[in-house]
mmCIF file of C-alpha atoms in Angstrom:
data_model
loop_
_atom_site.group_PDB
_atom_site.id
_atom_site.type_symbol
_atom_site.label_atom_id
_atom_site.label_comp_id
_atom_site.label_asym_id
_atom_site.label_seq_id
_atom_site.Cartn_x
_atom_site.Cartn_y
_atom_site.Cartn_z
ATOM 1 C CA UNK A 1 19.107 21.649 10.951
ATOM 2 C CA UNK A 2 15.815 22.449 9.467
ATOM 3 C CA UNK A 3 13.399 24.766 11.449
ATOM 4 C CA UNK A 4 10.217 23.193 11.670
ATOM 5 C CA UNK A 5 7.201 24.822 10.394
ATOM 6 C CA UNK A 6 3.937 24.745 11.709
ATOM 7 C CA UNK A 7 1.728 26.659 9.205
ATOM 8 C CA UNK A 8 0.858 26.860 5.863
ATOM 9 C CA UNK A 9 3.868 28.285 3.833
ATOM 10 C CA UNK A 10 3.550 31.248 1.377
ATOM 11 C CA UNK A 11 4.551 28.616 -1.311
ATOM 12 C CA UNK A 12 2.196 26.104 -0.292
ATOM 13 C CA UNK A 13 -0.948 28.483 -0.330
ATOM 14 C CA UNK A 14 0.011 30.056 -3.592
ATOM 15 C CA UNK A 15 0.983 26.665 -5.403
ATOM 16 C CA UNK A 16 -2.210 25.156 -4.397
ATOM 17 C CA UNK A 17 -4.438 27.642 -5.759
ATOM 18 C CA UNK A 18 -2.789 28.713 -8.735
ATOM 19 C CA UNK A 19 -4.350 28.360 -11.971
ATOM 20 C CA UNK A 20 -2.595 26.783 -14.971
ATOM 21 C CA UNK A 21 -1.147 28.169 -17.648
ATOM 22 C CA UNK A 22 -2.961 26.079 -20.365
ATOM 23 C CA UNK A 23 -3.357 27.425 -23.543
ATOM 24 C CA UNK A 24 -4.981 26.429 -26.777
ATOM 25 C CA UNK A 25 -2.332 24.766 -28.466
ATOM 26 C CA UNK A 26 -0.820 21.720 -27.723
ATOM 27 C CA UNK A 27 2.647 20.038 -28.737
ATOM 28 C CA UNK A 28 3.416 16.249 -29.326
ATOM 29 C CA UNK A 29 0.463 13.880 -28.867
ATOM 30 C CA UNK A 30 0.685 11.049 -26.152
ATOM 31 C CA UNK A 31 -2.391 8.822 -26.370
ATOM 32 C CA UNK A 32 -4.039 8.110 -22.760
ATOM 33 C CA UNK A 33 -1.422 10.830 -21.346
ATOM 34 C CA UNK A 34 -2.646 13.933 -19.996
ATOM 35 C CA UNK A 35 1.052 15.071 -19.368
ATOM 36 C CA UNK A 36 4.638 13.767 -19.996
ATOM 37 C CA UNK A 37 7.276 15.100 -17.534
ATOM 38 C CA UNK A 38 10.670 14.119 -18.739
ATOM 39 C CA UNK A 39 10.254 10.069 -18.724
ATOM 40 C CA UNK A 40 7.481 10.369 -16.433
ATOM 41 C CA UNK A 41 4.028 9.797 -18.036
ATOM 42 C CA UNK A 42 1.024 11.271 -16.079
ATOM 43 C CA UNK A 43 -2.085 9.186 -17.597
ATOM 44 C CA UNK A 44 -5.577 10.684 -18.110
ATOM 45 C CA UNK A 45 -6.902 8.049 -15.769
ATOM 46 C CA UNK A 46 -4.209 8.855 -12.953
ATOM 47 C CA UNK A 47 -5.434 12.855 -13.073
ATOM 48 C CA UNK A 48 -9.103 11.787 -13.530
ATOM 49 C CA UNK A 49 -8.972 9.768 -10.372
ATOM 50 C CA UNK A 50 -7.114 12.554 -8.381
ATOM 51 C CA UNK A 51 -9.990 14.695 -9.610
ATOM 52 C CA UNK A 52 -12.573 12.359 -8.542
ATOM 53 C CA UNK A 53 -11.253 12.175 -5.010
ATOM 54 C CA UNK A 54 -11.373 15.813 -4.488
ATOM 55 C CA UNK A 55 -14.979 16.100 -5.798
ATOM 56 C CA UNK A 56 -15.882 12.966 -3.656
ATOM 57 C CA UNK A 57 -14.388 14.628 -0.813
ATOM 58 C CA UNK A 58 -15.857 18.142 -1.559
ATOM 59 C CA UNK A 59 -19.405 16.809 -2.180
ATOM 60 C CA UNK A 60 -19.116 14.784 1.419
ATOM 61 C CA UNK A 61 -18.048 18.514 3.184
ATOM 62 C CA UNK A 62 -21.138 20.695 4.737
ATOM 63 C CA UNK A 63 -19.341 23.417 2.063
ATOM 64 C CA UNK A 64 -20.102 21.278 -0.886
ATOM 65 C CA UNK A 65 -21.894 23.343 -2.871
ATOM 66 C CA UNK A 66 -19.498 26.215 -1.930
ATOM 67 C CA UNK A 67 -16.237 24.115 -2.529
ATOM 68 C CA UNK A 68 -17.347 22.852 -5.873
ATOM 69 C CA UNK A 69 -18.309 26.267 -7.191
ATOM 70 C CA UNK A 70 -15.062 27.862 -6.342
ATOM 71 C CA UNK A 71 -12.990 25.127 -8.142
ATOM 72 C CA UNK A 72 -14.225 25.018 -11.679
ATOM 73 C CA UNK A 73 -11.008 24.220 -13.073
ATOM 74 C CA UNK A 74 -10.300 21.622 -11.110
ATOM 75 C CA UNK A 75 -8.764 18.838 -13.889
ATOM 76 C CA UNK A 76 -6.692 22.102 -14.878
ATOM 77 C CA UNK A 77 -5.323 23.011 -11.564
ATOM 78 C CA UNK A 78 -4.926 19.592 -10.406
ATOM 79 C CA UNK A 79 -2.480 18.565 -13.950
ATOM 80 C CA UNK A 80 -0.415 21.573 -13.302
ATOM 81 C CA UNK A 81 0.227 20.660 -9.312
ATOM 82 C CA UNK A 82 1.129 16.903 -10.615
ATOM 83 C CA UNK A 83 3.600 18.473 -12.903
ATOM 84 C CA UNK A 84 5.140 21.004 -10.621
ATOM 85 C CA UNK A 85 5.639 18.122 -8.187
ATOM 86 C CA UNK A 86 7.505 16.433 -10.449
ATOM 87 C CA UNK A 87 9.612 19.498 -11.164
ATOM 88 C CA UNK A 88 10.255 20.013 -7.711
ATOM 89 C CA UNK A 89 11.699 16.707 -7.066
ATOM 90 C CA UNK A 90 13.827 16.616 -9.937
ATOM 91 C CA UNK A 91 15.324 19.683 -8.710
ATOM 92 C CA UNK A 92 15.955 18.375 -5.474
ATOM 93 C CA UNK A 93 17.243 15.240 -6.480
ATOM 94 C CA UNK A 94 19.867 17.459 -8.351
ATOM 95 C CA UNK A 95 20.853 19.547 -5.734
ATOM 96 C CA UNK A 96 21.056 16.871 -3.197
ATOM 97 C CA UNK A 97 18.180 17.266 -1.130
ATOM 98 C CA UNK A 98 15.689 14.893 0.117
ATOM 99 C CA UNK A 99 12.320 14.383 2.390
ATOM 100 C CA UNK A 100 11.786 11.409 3.920
ATOM 101 C CA UNK A 101 8.450 10.161 5.244
ATOM 102 C CA UNK A 102 9.123 10.666 8.439
ATOM 103 C CA UNK A 103 9.880 14.479 8.051
ATOM 104 C CA UNK A 104 6.787 14.775 6.319
ATOM 105 C CA UNK A 105 4.787 13.091 9.407
ATOM 106 C CA UNK A 106 6.597 15.664 11.513
ATOM 107 C CA UNK A 107 5.358 18.157 9.319
ATOM 108 C CA UNK A 108 1.798 17.241 9.301
ATOM 109 C CA UNK A 109 1.447 16.817 12.946
ATOM 110 C CA UNK A 110 2.872 20.396 13.720
ATOM 111 C CA UNK A 111 0.573 21.674 10.927
ATOM 112 C CA UNK A 112 -2.285 20.518 12.723
ATOM 113 C CA UNK A 113 -1.136 21.302 16.165
ATOM 114 C CA UNK A 114 -0.960 24.951 15.253
ATOM 115 C CA UNK A 115 -4.163 24.915 13.032
ATOM 116 C CA UNK A 116 -6.706 23.567 15.143
ATOM 117 C CA UNK A 117 -6.478 20.169 14.466
ATOM 118 C CA UNK A 118 -6.672 17.304 11.912
ATOM 119 C CA UNK A 119 -10.021 18.249 10.626
ATOM 120 C CA UNK A 120 -9.369 22.109 10.037
ATOM 121 C CA UNK A 121 -6.158 21.204 7.886
ATOM 122 C CA UNK A 122 -8.056 18.802 5.999
ATOM 123 C CA UNK A 123 -10.702 21.169 5.374
ATOM 124 C CA UNK A 124 -8.522 23.952 4.212
ATOM 125 C CA UNK A 125 -6.556 21.709 1.886
ATOM 126 C CA UNK A 126 -9.910 20.597 0.138
ATOM 127 C CA UNK A 127 -10.912 24.549 -0.308
ATOM 128 C CA UNK A 128 -7.406 24.099 -2.175
ATOM 129 C CA UNK A 129 -8.215 21.663 -4.070
ATOM 130 C CA UNK A 130 -6.330 18.672 -2.242
ATOM 131 C CA UNK A 131 -8.360 15.465 -1.080
ATOM 132 C CA UNK A 132 -7.245 13.959 2.523
ATOM 133 C CA UNK A 133 -5.163 11.335 0.973
ATOM 134 C CA UNK A 134 -3.350 13.774 -1.314
ATOM 135 C CA UNK A 135 -2.040 16.179 1.844
ATOM 136 C CA UNK A 136 1.143 14.302 2.671
ATOM 137 C CA UNK A 137 2.264 14.820 -1.132
ATOM 138 C CA UNK A 138 1.273 18.345 -0.749
ATOM 139 C CA UNK A 139 3.602 18.997 2.399
ATOM 140 C CA UNK A 140 6.349 17.083 1.059
ATOM 141 C CA UNK A 141 6.192 19.208 -1.989
ATOM 142 C CA UNK A 142 5.964 22.110 0.117
ATOM 143 C CA UNK A 143 8.765 20.967 2.616
ATOM 144 C CA UNK A 144 11.262 19.780 -0.244
ATOM 145 C CA UNK A 145 10.880 23.296 -1.808
ATOM 146 C CA UNK A 146 11.834 24.907 1.850
ATOM 147 C CA UNK A 147 14.947 22.583 1.992
ATOM 148 C CA UNK A 148 16.003 24.117 -1.621
ATOM 149 C CA UNK A 149 15.767 27.537 -0.279
ATOM 150 C CA UNK A 150 17.668 26.731 2.768
ATOM 151 C CA UNK A 151 20.208 25.389 0.659
ATOM 152 C CA UNK A 152 20.257 27.523 -2.390
ATOM 153 C CA UNK A 153 18.699 30.726 -1.332
ATOM 154 C CA UNK A 154 14.999 31.712 -2.848
ATOM 155 C CA UNK A 155 16.313 33.775 -5.806
ATOM 156 C CA UNK A 156 19.042 30.825 -6.830
ATOM 157 C CA UNK A 157 15.872 27.966 -5.975
ATOM 158 C CA UNK A 158 13.549 29.928 -8.617
ATOM 159 C CA UNK A 159 16.419 29.960 -11.180
ATOM 160 C CA UNK A 160 16.824 26.022 -10.684
ATOM 161 C CA UNK A 161 13.200 25.233 -10.899
ATOM 162 C CA UNK A 162 12.615 27.349 -14.212
ATOM 163 C CA UNK A 163 15.813 25.628 -15.362
ATOM 164 C CA UNK A 164 14.451 22.053 -14.336
ATOM 165 C CA UNK A 165 11.405 22.542 -15.968
ATOM 166 C CA UNK A 166 12.948 23.380 -19.242
ATOM 167 C CA UNK A 167 15.645 20.914 -19.183
ATOM 168 C CA UNK A 168 13.455 17.645 -18.331
ATOM 169 C CA UNK A 169 10.522 18.928 -20.777
ATOM 170 C CA UNK A 170 6.653 19.274 -19.926
ATOM 171 C CA UNK A 171 4.680 17.792 -22.687
ATOM 172 C CA UNK A 172 1.092 18.184 -22.130
ATOM 173 C CA UNK A 173 -2.020 16.907 -23.763
ATOM 174 C CA UNK A 174 -3.415 19.523 -26.365
ATOM 175 C CA UNK A 175 -6.855 18.547 -24.421
ATOM 176 C CA UNK A 176 -5.570 20.286 -21.632
ATOM 177 C CA UNK A 177 -3.198 23.169 -23.204
ATOM 178 C CA UNK A 178 0.429 23.552 -23.117
ATOM 179 C CA UNK A 179 3.242 24.319 -20.369
ATOM 180 C CA UNK A 180 4.945 27.678 -19.685
ATOM 181 C CA UNK A 181 8.228 26.943 -18.006
ATOM 182 C CA UNK A 182 8.784 30.071 -16.897
ATOM 183 C CA UNK A 183 5.521 31.031 -15.206
ATOM 184 C CA UNK A 184 3.649 27.696 -14.413
ATOM 185 C CA UNK A 185 0.375 29.877 -13.866
ATOM 186 C CA UNK A 186 -2.042 32.179 -16.095
ATOM 187 C CA UNK A 187 -1.673 34.786 -13.502
ATOM 188 C CA UNK A 188 1.594 36.265 -14.347
ATOM 189 C CA UNK A 189 1.228 38.602 -11.101
ATOM 190 C CA UNK A 190 1.254 35.385 -8.958
ATOM 191 C CA UNK A 191 3.809 32.820 -9.876
ATOM 192 C CA UNK A 192 3.756 30.095 -7.654
ATOM 193 C CA UNK A 193 7.091 28.801 -7.347
ATOM 194 C CA UNK A 194 8.760 32.416 -7.954
ATOM 195 C CA UNK A 195 9.145 33.174 -4.278
ATOM 196 C CA UNK A 196 10.724 36.413 -3.791
ATOM 197 C CA UNK A 197 13.806 36.070 -1.972
ATOM 198 C CA UNK A 198 12.612 38.462 1.056
ATOM 199 C CA UNK A 199 9.504 36.440 1.450
ATOM 200 C CA UNK A 200 8.709 35.521 4.904
ATOM 201 C CA UNK A 201 9.359 31.862 5.372
ATOM 202 C CA UNK A 202 5.731 30.790 6.954
ATOM 203 C CA UNK A 203 2.497 32.115 7.140
ATOM 204 C CA UNK A 204 -0.863 31.133 9.262
ATOM 205 C CA UNK A 205 -3.544 29.483 7.765
#
């Protein structure tokens, strides 16, 4: 039985705020695609729609000015997050790990109970660049990672995620830069999915 977690984990908070490693050079062009992850195409229109959802929610917040100012690279950050979701999903599939919609709902309910209610959780995710309609996807990613850690151990999961990123291939539109399969972030000191094997399993928001 998997232990229920009632707060945003270290990996969720780090991943959601991680700056992307997007350099000036790109790779093979894919017209209309922001990125291609294996055979999965993330279109520019899909990316723009997700960014718009976040910006609309931010501008409707009492802290609109601060939220918008704190996310100047929202498009890049959102694309990296979408890429990472797909890599985590593929690694989970390859290792016999799955997360059901019911599990996501339970995780969200526990998160809200532990952190001041649904509105507080929505506000926290919004500050991390995640719109209300995108929260379940973020929770699913984090819980999937937690299950991988439980099955493989954190150190082995780190290796699996890097290997998965390399094996399926990530091709980013030159408009957004290029992908680093090892780090996934421009900040080498805070590699979001390379969690230390001794890292605590959870952390309060």
